[in-house]
């Protein structure tokens, strides 16, 4: 942090992932109840991208700083070639469709839209060298997401290019012991965004020497303690700045595949479900002992919201945003209105409770929700000082004009219907490349895609 930067100069920027043109439902994510139950449905990529842009615009209009990150190149033809499919692009797609349809679906996934999994970010306020630190997540738990980090790293390095302000670390070894899913399992708690923060890393499993009886039985734990510790080390965070807490294994088995499906923090507030942590009291005690401002826990009990309701509604995958008057706004997905217990809990525990949350805004992100991605999954939070915001490369901070251009771009290029069989259509691959080439020019971020790099 430069000497002229003070706490009030910081703002949290939510960088939402633009939904890519191949958005589809392939049932790829084991342990993600929505993805598993919607596999095979026809998707609407245009509607999905427009729902995302509408959310971004609503938050911009409400006075929040909003950023945007581009989608990835899909189908990932390079991945198909590395798996032995040869010939022209058309031949590669046709062979993959007939010999390995599951693999084809995976290389078409638009999963990079969930930028909460793009990586972990430490604001300059907390880093020893005063720079913002980034580690792209290896996402090694599933093949379709394992394909993301290389381009993610290039995109982050292109936008946060200025070395005086931004530091980029290598992806952790993509092996189960260092399984890393990024900011979805990381929460920074602080007073104001520019105050010193404590970093809560939530893991599902300890790879080396962990007790197997503490692990989930049905679904995989996607984050290891070792991965979280390595990211904290890369970013120069000390023991006094970090808390490592284990996620409750029963929650993972009920479909809570990331901590951000059962808890969300902002400033000093930690909104969480009673089943979020294996040892709730220890996690809270350690947070309290390390934070410099008082922690405000907002606990939703199991009797009020069952794990099934939490997973179906994504109540905890909401965005919790700070307002200038000290109050907070919770941006929840539409599904919260459809579950009576959840909607009642929002009124009784959140709005009527003794905490800064005084507004709830409902947003429709149904296209993403059917794949298990709510409002919070769609954004990567980056707290930036005024100087750091000025040092960004490209047109990535949303304005009315950029919103309108992106909307027109989606309307020009996206299909309004994509069935699993359409993924083999070589025309779709061509359309996508044309759209992405235009997008990098529109965002002024330079060449980030494999097809642009040759
Ligand atoms: O990794 N779904 C994603 C959803 C990620 C949500 N992110 C956060 N909770 N932060 C996943 O499970 C489904 C794709 C498909 O089935 O087609 C998928 O990858």
Short mmCIF file of C-alpha atoms and ligand atoms in Angstrom, two decimals:
data_model
loop_
_atom_site.label_atom_id
_atom_site.label_comp_id
_atom_site.label_asym_id
_atom_site.label_seq_id
_atom_site.Cartn_x
_atom_site.Cartn_y
_atom_site.Cartn_z
CA UNK A 1 0.00 0.00 0.00
CA UNK A 2 1.44 3.36 -0.95
CA UNK A 3 1.93 5.92 1.79
CA UNK A 4 -0.68 8.20 0.26
CA UNK A 5 -3.36 5.48 0.26
CA UNK A 6 -5.74 5.57 3.19
CA UNK A 7 -8.46 3.18 4.24
CA UNK A 8 -11.24 5.27 2.70
CA UNK A 9 -9.67 4.93 -0.78
CA UNK A 10 -10.58 1.25 -0.96
CA UNK A 11 -13.68 -0.11 -2.66
CA UNK A 12 -14.71 -3.64 -3.28
CA UNK A 13 -15.10 -4.33 -6.97
CA UNK A 14 -17.20 -7.35 -7.91
CA UNK A 15 -15.80 -8.84 -11.10
CA UNK A 16 -18.61 -10.91 -12.59
CA UNK A 17 -17.91 -13.60 -15.15
CA UNK A 18 -19.66 -13.06 -18.46
CA UNK A 19 -21.53 -16.24 -19.31
CA UNK A 20 -19.98 -17.79 -22.42
CA UNK A 21 -21.80 -18.68 -25.66
CA UNK A 22 -21.62 -22.45 -24.98
CA UNK A 23 -23.49 -22.32 -21.64
CA UNK A 24 -25.15 -25.73 -21.33
CA UNK A 25 -26.42 -28.32 -18.88
CA UNK A 26 -24.23 -31.40 -18.88
CA UNK A 27 -24.53 -32.72 -15.33
CA UNK A 28 -20.77 -32.49 -14.93
CA UNK A 29 -20.39 -31.56 -11.27
CA UNK A 30 -20.57 -34.49 -8.86
CA UNK A 31 -21.77 -33.29 -5.47
CA UNK A 32 -23.49 -30.22 -6.95
CA UNK A 33 -27.17 -31.09 -6.66
CA UNK A 34 -28.42 -28.56 -9.25
CA UNK A 35 -25.87 -29.62 -11.88
CA UNK A 36 -26.59 -33.31 -11.26
CA UNK A 37 -30.37 -32.86 -11.57
CA UNK A 38 -30.42 -30.58 -14.63
CA UNK A 39 -27.96 -32.44 -16.87
CA UNK A 40 -29.41 -32.89 -20.37
CA UNK A 41 -31.80 -29.92 -20.25
CA UNK A 42 -31.82 -27.41 -23.09
CA UNK A 43 -30.04 -24.21 -22.04
CA UNK A 44 -30.45 -20.63 -23.22
CA UNK A 45 -26.98 -19.05 -23.43
CA UNK A 46 -28.34 -15.67 -24.51
CA UNK A 47 -30.73 -15.48 -21.59
CA UNK A 48 -27.98 -16.65 -19.22
CA UNK A 49 -25.57 -13.92 -20.35
CA UNK A 50 -28.29 -11.27 -20.25
CA UNK A 51 -29.35 -12.32 -16.73
CA UNK A 52 -25.74 -11.86 -15.64
CA UNK A 53 -25.47 -8.46 -17.31
CA UNK A 54 -28.77 -7.35 -15.78
CA UNK A 55 -27.47 -8.22 -12.32
CA UNK A 56 -24.24 -6.32 -12.97
CA UNK A 57 -26.14 -3.28 -14.23
CA UNK A 58 -28.51 -3.28 -11.25
CA UNK A 59 -25.55 -3.22 -8.86
CA UNK A 60 -23.84 -0.50 -10.87
CA UNK A 61 -27.04 1.57 -10.78
CA UNK A 62 -27.25 1.06 -7.02
CA UNK A 63 -23.80 2.63 -6.66
CA UNK A 64 -21.55 -0.44 -6.30
CA UNK A 65 -18.30 -0.83 -8.24
CA UNK A 66 -18.80 -3.53 -10.86
CA UNK A 67 -16.22 -5.24 -13.02
CA UNK A 68 -16.46 -7.86 -15.72
CA UNK A 69 -14.28 -10.83 -16.67
CA UNK A 70 -14.48 -12.50 -20.10
CA UNK A 71 -15.53 -16.13 -20.62
CA UNK A 72 -13.12 -18.79 -21.88
CA UNK A 73 -12.55 -20.31 -25.29
CA UNK A 74 -14.94 -23.23 -25.65
CA UNK A 75 -15.06 -25.83 -27.03
CA UNK A 76 -11.50 -26.31 -25.82
CA UNK A 77 -10.18 -27.88 -29.01
CA UNK A 78 -6.64 -27.90 -27.60
CA UNK A 79 -7.82 -30.19 -24.80
CA UNK A 80 -9.43 -32.54 -27.32
CA UNK A 81 -6.22 -32.62 -29.36
CA UNK A 82 -4.18 -33.37 -26.25
CA UNK A 83 -6.47 -36.36 -25.70
CA UNK A 84 -5.61 -37.78 -29.09
CA UNK A 85 -8.32 -36.39 -31.38
CA UNK A 86 -6.66 -35.31 -34.61
CA UNK A 87 -7.58 -33.70 -37.93
CA UNK A 88 -9.42 -30.50 -38.72
CA UNK A 89 -11.51 -28.83 -36.03
CA UNK A 90 -14.58 -30.32 -37.67
CA UNK A 91 -13.07 -33.82 -37.54
CA UNK A 92 -11.92 -33.42 -33.95
CA UNK A 93 -15.41 -32.40 -32.84
CA UNK A 94 -17.12 -35.16 -34.83
CA UNK A 95 -14.84 -37.87 -33.44
CA UNK A 96 -15.18 -36.61 -29.88
CA UNK A 97 -18.97 -36.53 -30.25
CA UNK A 98 -19.13 -40.14 -31.39
CA UNK A 99 -16.31 -41.69 -29.32
CA UNK A 100 -16.33 -39.63 -26.12
CA UNK A 101 -19.49 -37.54 -25.77
CA UNK A 102 -18.84 -36.90 -22.06
CA UNK A 103 -15.45 -35.46 -22.87
CA UNK A 104 -16.96 -33.23 -25.54
CA UNK A 105 -19.51 -31.91 -23.03
CA UNK A 106 -16.74 -31.15 -20.56
CA UNK A 107 -14.66 -29.17 -23.06
CA UNK A 108 -17.74 -27.11 -23.94
CA UNK A 109 -18.63 -26.09 -20.38
CA UNK A 110 -19.01 -22.35 -19.78
CA UNK A 111 -18.08 -22.93 -16.12
CA UNK A 112 -15.62 -20.00 -16.02
CA UNK A 113 -18.70 -17.79 -15.47
CA UNK A 114 -18.40 -18.70 -11.76
CA UNK A 115 -15.51 -16.36 -11.08
CA UNK A 116 -15.69 -16.99 -7.33
CA UNK A 117 -13.67 -20.06 -8.37
CA UNK A 118 -11.26 -18.19 -10.62
CA UNK A 119 -8.76 -17.67 -7.84
CA UNK A 120 -7.96 -16.25 -4.42
CA UNK A 121 -7.23 -12.56 -3.96
CA UNK A 122 -5.49 -10.76 -1.11
CA UNK A 123 -5.92 -6.98 -1.08
CA UNK A 124 -2.82 -4.80 -0.86
CA UNK A 125 -3.87 -3.66 2.62
CA UNK A 126 -3.04 -7.11 3.99
CA UNK A 127 -0.01 -8.10 1.89
CA UNK A 128 3.52 -7.44 3.16
CA UNK A 129 4.64 -5.85 -0.11
CA UNK A 130 1.56 -3.61 -0.43
CA UNK A 131 0.42 -5.20 -3.69
CA UNK A 132 -2.77 -7.10 -4.56
CA UNK A 133 -2.01 -10.83 -4.77
CA UNK A 134 -3.69 -13.38 -7.04
CA UNK A 135 -3.52 -17.18 -7.28
CA UNK A 136 -5.66 -18.82 -9.96
CA UNK A 137 -7.42 -21.89 -8.55
CA UNK A 138 -6.33 -25.24 -10.00
CA UNK A 139 -9.92 -26.59 -10.01
CA UNK A 140 -8.48 -30.08 -10.33
CA UNK A 141 -11.58 -31.75 -8.83
CA UNK A 142 -13.29 -31.99 -12.21
CA UNK A 143 -11.98 -32.24 -15.76
CA UNK A 144 -14.19 -29.46 -17.16
CA UNK A 145 -12.98 -26.98 -14.54
CA UNK A 146 -9.36 -28.14 -14.58
CA UNK A 147 -9.31 -26.64 -18.09
CA UNK A 148 -9.84 -23.11 -16.74
CA UNK A 149 -6.74 -21.95 -14.77
CA UNK A 150 -4.36 -21.40 -17.69
CA UNK A 151 -6.61 -18.88 -19.41
CA UNK A 152 -7.77 -17.50 -16.06
CA UNK A 153 -4.16 -16.72 -15.20
CA UNK A 154 -3.68 -14.97 -18.54
CA UNK A 155 -6.87 -12.94 -18.12
CA UNK A 156 -5.99 -11.86 -14.58
CA UNK A 157 -2.43 -10.99 -15.62
CA UNK A 158 -3.77 -8.98 -18.58
CA UNK A 159 -6.18 -6.90 -16.49
CA UNK A 160 -4.09 -6.61 -13.32
CA UNK A 161 -0.96 -6.05 -15.38
CA UNK A 162 0.73 -3.21 -13.56
CA UNK A 163 3.53 -4.85 -11.56
CA UNK A 164 3.81 -1.95 -9.14
CA UNK A 165 0.34 -2.83 -7.84
CA UNK A 166 -0.41 -6.45 -8.72
CA UNK A 167 1.39 -9.75 -8.02
CA UNK A 168 0.50 -13.07 -9.66
CA UNK A 169 1.35 -16.48 -8.24
CA UNK A 170 1.48 -19.86 -9.93
CA UNK A 171 -1.49 -22.20 -9.80
CA UNK A 172 -0.98 -24.82 -7.05
CA UNK A 173 0.05 -28.31 -8.21
CA UNK A 174 -3.06 -29.80 -9.81
CA UNK A 175 -3.19 -32.90 -7.67
CA UNK A 176 -5.73 -33.99 -5.01
CA UNK A 177 -3.51 -32.96 -2.08
CA UNK A 178 -3.60 -29.32 -3.25
CA UNK A 179 -7.16 -29.22 -4.54
CA UNK A 180 -8.06 -25.54 -4.69
CA UNK A 181 -11.37 -23.89 -5.66
CA UNK A 182 -10.41 -20.28 -4.98
CA UNK A 183 -12.40 -17.49 -3.38
CA UNK A 184 -15.48 -19.67 -2.93
CA UNK A 185 -13.68 -21.04 0.13
CA UNK A 186 -12.08 -17.80 1.28
CA UNK A 187 -13.67 -14.92 3.16
CA UNK A 188 -11.94 -11.74 4.26
CA UNK A 189 -13.35 -10.22 7.42
CA UNK A 190 -12.50 -6.67 8.44
CA UNK A 191 -14.00 -3.37 9.57
CA UNK A 192 -14.21 -1.32 6.38
CA UNK A 193 -12.76 -2.76 3.15
CA UNK A 194 -9.63 -0.64 3.58
CA UNK A 195 -8.97 -1.80 7.15
CA UNK A 196 -6.69 -4.72 7.99
CA UNK A 197 -8.45 -8.02 7.36
CA UNK A 198 -8.46 -11.56 8.74
CA UNK A 199 -8.67 -14.30 6.14
CA UNK A 200 -11.00 -17.20 6.79
CA UNK A 201 -10.02 -20.20 4.68
CA UNK A 202 -12.54 -23.04 4.76
CA UNK A 203 -11.40 -26.50 3.68
CA UNK A 204 -13.23 -29.80 3.33
CA UNK A 205 -10.39 -32.21 3.88
CA UNK A 206 -6.85 -32.49 5.20
CA UNK A 207 -4.73 -34.36 2.66
CA UNK A 208 -1.72 -35.28 4.78
CA UNK A 209 -2.46 -37.01 8.07
CA UNK A 210 -6.12 -36.02 8.22
CA UNK A 211 -8.66 -38.16 10.05
CA UNK A 212 -10.85 -39.88 7.40
CA UNK A 213 -13.77 -39.97 9.85
CA UNK A 214 -13.90 -36.17 9.56
CA UNK A 215 -14.38 -36.30 5.82
CA UNK A 216 -17.64 -36.38 3.82
CA UNK A 217 -18.81 -39.88 2.85
CA UNK A 218 -20.95 -39.25 -0.21
CA UNK A 219 -19.55 -36.30 -2.13
CA UNK A 220 -15.97 -35.08 -2.58
CA UNK A 221 -14.38 -32.35 -0.48
CA UNK A 222 -13.04 -29.95 -3.10
CA UNK A 223 -10.68 -27.85 -0.97
CA UNK A 224 -7.80 -29.16 1.10
CA UNK A 225 -6.23 -27.52 4.13
CA UNK A 226 -2.86 -27.86 2.40
CA UNK A 227 -4.08 -25.86 -0.61
CA UNK A 228 -5.48 -23.08 1.56
CA UNK A 229 -2.26 -22.91 3.57
CA UNK A 230 -0.18 -22.73 0.39
CA UNK A 231 -2.23 -19.84 -1.01
CA UNK A 232 -1.92 -17.96 2.29
CA UNK A 233 1.85 -18.53 2.20
CA UNK A 234 2.15 -17.35 -1.41
CA UNK A 235 0.35 -14.13 -0.47
CA UNK A 236 2.56 -13.53 2.57
CA UNK A 237 -0.26 -13.81 5.09
CA UNK A 238 0.85 -14.56 8.65
CA UNK A 239 -0.72 -16.80 11.31
CA UNK A 240 -2.14 -13.67 12.94
CA UNK A 241 -4.03 -12.86 9.74
CA UNK A 242 -5.45 -16.29 8.95
CA UNK A 243 -8.00 -18.76 10.28
CA UNK A 244 -8.32 -22.24 8.75
CA UNK A 245 -11.63 -23.90 9.54
CA UNK A 246 -13.02 -27.21 8.34
CA UNK A 247 -16.34 -27.28 6.57
CA UNK A 248 -18.95 -29.57 8.11
CA UNK A 249 -18.68 -32.91 6.27
CA UNK A 250 -22.46 -33.48 6.56
CA UNK A 251 -23.02 -30.22 4.71
CA UNK A 252 -20.78 -31.38 1.84
CA UNK A 253 -22.73 -34.63 1.74
CA UNK A 254 -25.96 -32.60 1.47
CA UNK A 255 -24.64 -30.76 -1.61
CA UNK A 256 -22.65 -27.88 -0.09
CA UNK A 257 -19.68 -28.31 -2.41
CA UNK A 258 -18.15 -24.89 -1.56
CA UNK A 259 -18.22 -22.84 1.62
CA UNK A 260 -19.97 -20.04 -0.30
CA UNK A 261 -23.05 -22.27 -0.55
CA UNK A 262 -23.43 -22.06 3.24
CA UNK A 263 -21.75 -18.84 4.41
CA UNK A 264 -21.02 -15.34 3.20
CA UNK A 265 -19.00 -12.60 4.89
CA UNK A 266 -18.60 -8.91 4.30
CA UNK A 267 -16.73 -6.39 6.46
CA UNK A 268 -17.27 -7.58 10.05
CA UNK A 269 -20.40 -9.63 9.24
CA UNK A 270 -20.33 -13.40 8.86
CA UNK A 271 -23.70 -14.74 7.74
CA UNK A 272 -23.67 -18.51 8.08
CA UNK A 273 -25.74 -21.61 8.59
CA UNK A 274 -25.37 -23.60 11.80
CA UNK A 275 -23.99 -26.53 9.77
CA UNK A 276 -21.32 -24.50 7.98
CA UNK A 277 -18.33 -25.50 10.13
CA UNK A 278 -17.26 -28.73 11.78
CA UNK A 279 -16.32 -26.76 14.90
CA UNK A 280 -18.37 -23.58 14.79
CA UNK A 281 -17.32 -22.28 18.19
CA UNK A 282 -13.59 -22.73 17.54
CA UNK A 283 -13.87 -20.92 14.21
CA UNK A 284 -15.72 -17.97 15.76
CA UNK A 285 -13.37 -17.78 18.74
CA UNK A 286 -10.30 -17.72 16.56
CA UNK A 287 -11.80 -15.08 14.28
CA UNK A 288 -12.67 -12.92 17.29
CA UNK A 289 -9.18 -13.25 18.74
CA UNK A 290 -7.52 -12.16 15.47
CA UNK A 291 -9.87 -9.47 14.19
CA UNK A 292 -9.24 -5.87 15.16
CA UNK A 293 -12.91 -4.91 14.88
CA UNK A 294 -15.72 -6.90 16.53
CA UNK A 295 -17.05 -9.84 14.53
CA UNK A 296 -20.80 -9.69 13.83
CA UNK A 297 -21.94 -13.31 13.42
CA UNK A 298 -25.38 -13.79 11.89
CA UNK A 299 -26.28 -17.43 12.46
CA UNK A 300 -29.18 -19.18 10.77
CA UNK A 301 -30.18 -22.26 12.80
CA UNK A 302 -30.96 -25.65 11.28
CA UNK A 303 -34.52 -25.51 12.64
CA UNK A 304 -35.14 -22.35 10.59
CA UNK A 305 -33.50 -23.45 7.33
CA UNK A 306 -32.74 -27.10 6.59
CA UNK A 307 -29.63 -28.03 4.65
CA UNK A 308 -31.92 -29.06 1.81
CA UNK A 309 -33.53 -25.61 1.75
CA UNK A 310 -30.13 -23.91 1.96
CA UNK A 311 -28.86 -25.90 -1.04
CA UNK A 312 -32.05 -25.50 -3.09
CA UNK A 313 -32.45 -21.76 -2.45
CA UNK A 314 -28.77 -20.70 -2.32
CA UNK A 315 -29.64 -18.25 0.45
CA UNK A 316 -25.99 -18.18 1.52
CA UNK A 317 -24.73 -17.76 -2.04
CA UNK A 318 -25.93 -14.18 -1.85
CA UNK A 319 -23.84 -11.09 -2.29
CA UNK A 320 -23.49 -9.06 0.87
CA UNK A 321 -22.63 -5.49 -0.05
CA UNK A 322 -21.58 -2.47 2.04
CA UNK A 323 -23.44 0.83 1.74
CA UNK A 324 -21.96 4.25 2.52
CA UNK A 325 -24.19 4.64 5.61
CA UNK A 326 -22.77 1.46 7.18
CA UNK A 327 -25.78 -0.70 6.30
CA UNK A 328 -25.55 -3.78 4.08
CA UNK A 329 -27.61 -5.12 1.20
CA UNK A 330 -28.09 -8.83 0.53
CA UNK A 331 -28.53 -9.80 -3.12
CA UNK A 332 -30.32 -13.16 -3.14
CA UNK A 333 -31.33 -15.44 -6.03
CA UNK A 334 -35.01 -15.65 -6.98
CA UNK A 335 -35.15 -19.21 -5.63
CA UNK A 336 -35.11 -17.78 -2.07
CA UNK A 337 -38.61 -16.41 -2.63
CA UNK A 338 -39.86 -19.82 -3.68
CA UNK A 339 -39.01 -21.54 -0.37
CA UNK A 340 -41.24 -20.34 2.42
CA UNK A 341 -38.87 -21.23 5.26
CA UNK A 342 -36.03 -19.39 3.58
CA UNK A 343 -38.06 -16.29 2.82
CA UNK A 344 -39.32 -16.24 6.42
CA UNK A 345 -35.79 -16.61 7.75
CA UNK A 346 -34.66 -13.67 5.64
CA UNK A 347 -37.30 -11.54 7.37
CA UNK A 348 -36.86 -12.97 10.89
CA UNK A 349 -33.13 -13.67 11.21
CA UNK A 350 -31.59 -11.25 8.79
CA UNK A 351 -33.71 -8.14 8.33
CA UNK A 352 -35.23 -8.10 11.84
CA UNK A 353 -32.00 -9.22 13.54
CA UNK A 354 -29.45 -7.00 15.27
CA UNK A 355 -27.01 -6.62 12.35
CA UNK A 356 -26.24 -4.17 9.52
CA UNK A 357 -28.27 -6.07 6.87
CA UNK A 358 -31.28 -3.85 6.16
CA UNK A 359 -32.15 -4.56 2.54
CA UNK A 360 -32.74 -7.67 0.46
CA UNK A 361 -32.66 -7.48 -3.33
CA UNK A 362 -33.85 -10.45 -5.41
CA UNK A 363 -32.13 -11.23 -8.73
CA UNK A 364 -33.03 -13.78 -11.37
CA UNK A 365 -29.97 -15.81 -12.37
CA UNK A 366 -31.91 -19.01 -13.06
CA UNK A 367 -29.84 -20.10 -16.05
CA UNK A 368 -26.74 -20.17 -13.84
CA UNK A 369 -28.61 -21.54 -10.82
CA UNK A 370 -29.58 -24.68 -12.75
CA UNK A 371 -25.88 -25.49 -12.81
CA UNK A 372 -25.41 -24.64 -9.13
CA UNK A 373 -24.16 -21.07 -9.51
CA UNK A 374 -25.87 -18.26 -7.58
CA UNK A 375 -25.17 -14.51 -7.39
CA UNK A 376 -22.04 -14.97 -5.26
CA UNK A 377 -20.57 -17.70 -7.50
CA UNK A 378 -20.76 -15.31 -10.42
CA UNK A 379 -18.42 -12.75 -8.91
CA UNK A 380 -14.79 -12.45 -7.80
CA UNK A 381 -14.37 -9.80 -5.14
CA UNK A 382 -11.31 -7.59 -5.40
CA UNK A 383 -10.90 -4.78 -2.89
CA UNK A 384 -8.89 -2.07 -4.65
CA UNK A 385 -7.56 1.34 -3.66
CA UNK A 386 -8.22 4.34 -5.88
CA UNK A 387 -4.71 4.05 -7.36
CA UNK A 388 -5.16 0.35 -8.04
CA UNK A 389 -8.48 0.95 -9.78
CA UNK A 390 -6.75 3.55 -11.94
CA UNK A 391 -3.96 1.03 -12.73
CA UNK A 392 -6.31 -1.58 -14.25
CA UNK A 393 -5.75 -2.46 -17.91
CA UNK A 394 -8.69 -2.57 -20.32
CA UNK A 395 -12.32 -1.51 -20.15
CA UNK A 396 -13.32 -3.89 -17.38
CA UNK A 397 -15.11 -1.59 -14.96
CA UNK A 398 -18.76 -1.54 -15.96
CA UNK A 399 -20.30 1.71 -17.16
CA UNK A 400 -23.67 2.27 -18.79
CA UNK A 401 -21.95 2.41 -22.17
CA UNK A 402 -20.00 -0.82 -21.61
CA UNK A 403 -23.14 -2.56 -20.38
CA UNK A 404 -25.00 -1.53 -23.53
CA UNK A 405 -22.15 -2.67 -25.78
CA UNK A 406 -21.89 -6.03 -24.02
CA UNK A 407 -25.65 -6.53 -24.24
CA UNK A 408 -25.59 -5.80 -27.97
CA UNK A 409 -22.60 -8.16 -28.34
CA UNK A 410 -24.53 -10.97 -26.62
CA UNK A 411 -27.59 -10.32 -28.74
CA UNK A 412 -25.47 -10.44 -31.89
CA UNK A 413 -23.60 -13.64 -31.14
CA UNK A 414 -25.43 -15.90 -28.70
CA UNK A 415 -27.90 -18.67 -29.43
CA UNK A 416 -31.14 -18.84 -27.53
CA UNK A 417 -31.14 -22.62 -27.38
CA UNK A 418 -28.45 -25.19 -26.85
CA UNK A 419 -29.19 -28.90 -26.44
CA UNK A 420 -26.38 -31.36 -25.57
CA UNK A 421 -26.34 -32.62 -29.19
CA UNK A 422 -25.67 -29.11 -30.50
CA UNK A 423 -22.25 -29.08 -28.85
CA UNK A 424 -20.72 -31.06 -31.73
CA UNK A 425 -21.86 -28.44 -34.26
CA UNK A 426 -18.67 -26.96 -35.80
CA UNK A 427 -20.64 -23.83 -36.51
CA UNK A 428 -20.97 -23.25 -32.74
CA UNK A 429 -17.19 -23.36 -32.35
CA UNK A 430 -16.74 -20.85 -35.18
CA UNK A 431 -19.41 -18.52 -33.78
CA UNK A 432 -17.72 -18.60 -30.40
CA UNK A 433 -14.29 -17.69 -31.75
CA UNK A 434 -15.73 -14.77 -33.71
CA UNK A 435 -17.59 -13.54 -30.63
CA UNK A 436 -14.56 -13.85 -28.32
CA UNK A 437 -12.22 -12.11 -30.74
CA UNK A 438 -14.62 -9.20 -30.85
CA UNK A 439 -14.95 -9.24 -27.06
CA UNK A 440 -11.23 -8.88 -26.38
CA UNK A 441 -11.24 -5.81 -28.62
CA UNK A 442 -14.32 -4.42 -26.91
CA UNK A 443 -12.76 -4.93 -23.46
CA UNK A 444 -9.32 -3.77 -24.71
CA UNK A 445 -7.49 -6.55 -22.87
CA UNK A 446 -5.29 -7.81 -25.72
CA UNK A 447 -4.90 -11.44 -26.73
CA UNK A 448 -5.78 -13.90 -23.97
CA UNK A 449 -7.25 -16.90 -25.81
CA UNK A 450 -5.31 -19.87 -27.22
CA UNK A 451 -6.68 -19.20 -30.72
CA UNK A 452 -5.32 -15.64 -30.53
CA UNK A 453 -1.91 -16.72 -29.32
CA UNK A 454 -1.32 -19.19 -32.15
O1 LIG B 1 -18.08 -26.16 -9.95
N1 LIG B 1 -21.08 -26.09 -11.77
C1 LIG B 1 -20.11 -25.40 -10.94
C2 LIG B 1 -20.79 -24.39 -10.06
C3 LIG B 1 -19.81 -23.52 -9.34
C4 LIG B 1 -20.45 -22.64 -8.33
N2 LIG B 1 -19.49 -21.81 -7.71
C5 LIG B 1 -19.46 -21.47 -6.41
N3 LIG B 1 -20.17 -22.08 -5.51
N4 LIG B 1 -18.62 -20.56 -6.05
C6 LIG B 1 -19.29 -26.37 -10.10
O2 LIG B 1 -19.88 -27.30 -9.55
C7 LIG B 1 -21.83 -27.51 -13.60
C8 LIG B 1 -21.56 -27.63 -15.09
C9 LIG B 1 -22.46 -28.62 -15.76
O3 LIG B 1 -22.96 -29.54 -15.11
O4 LIG B 1 -22.69 -28.50 -17.00
C10 LIG B 1 -20.72 -26.81 -12.83
O5 LIG B 1 -19.56 -26.93 -13.17
#
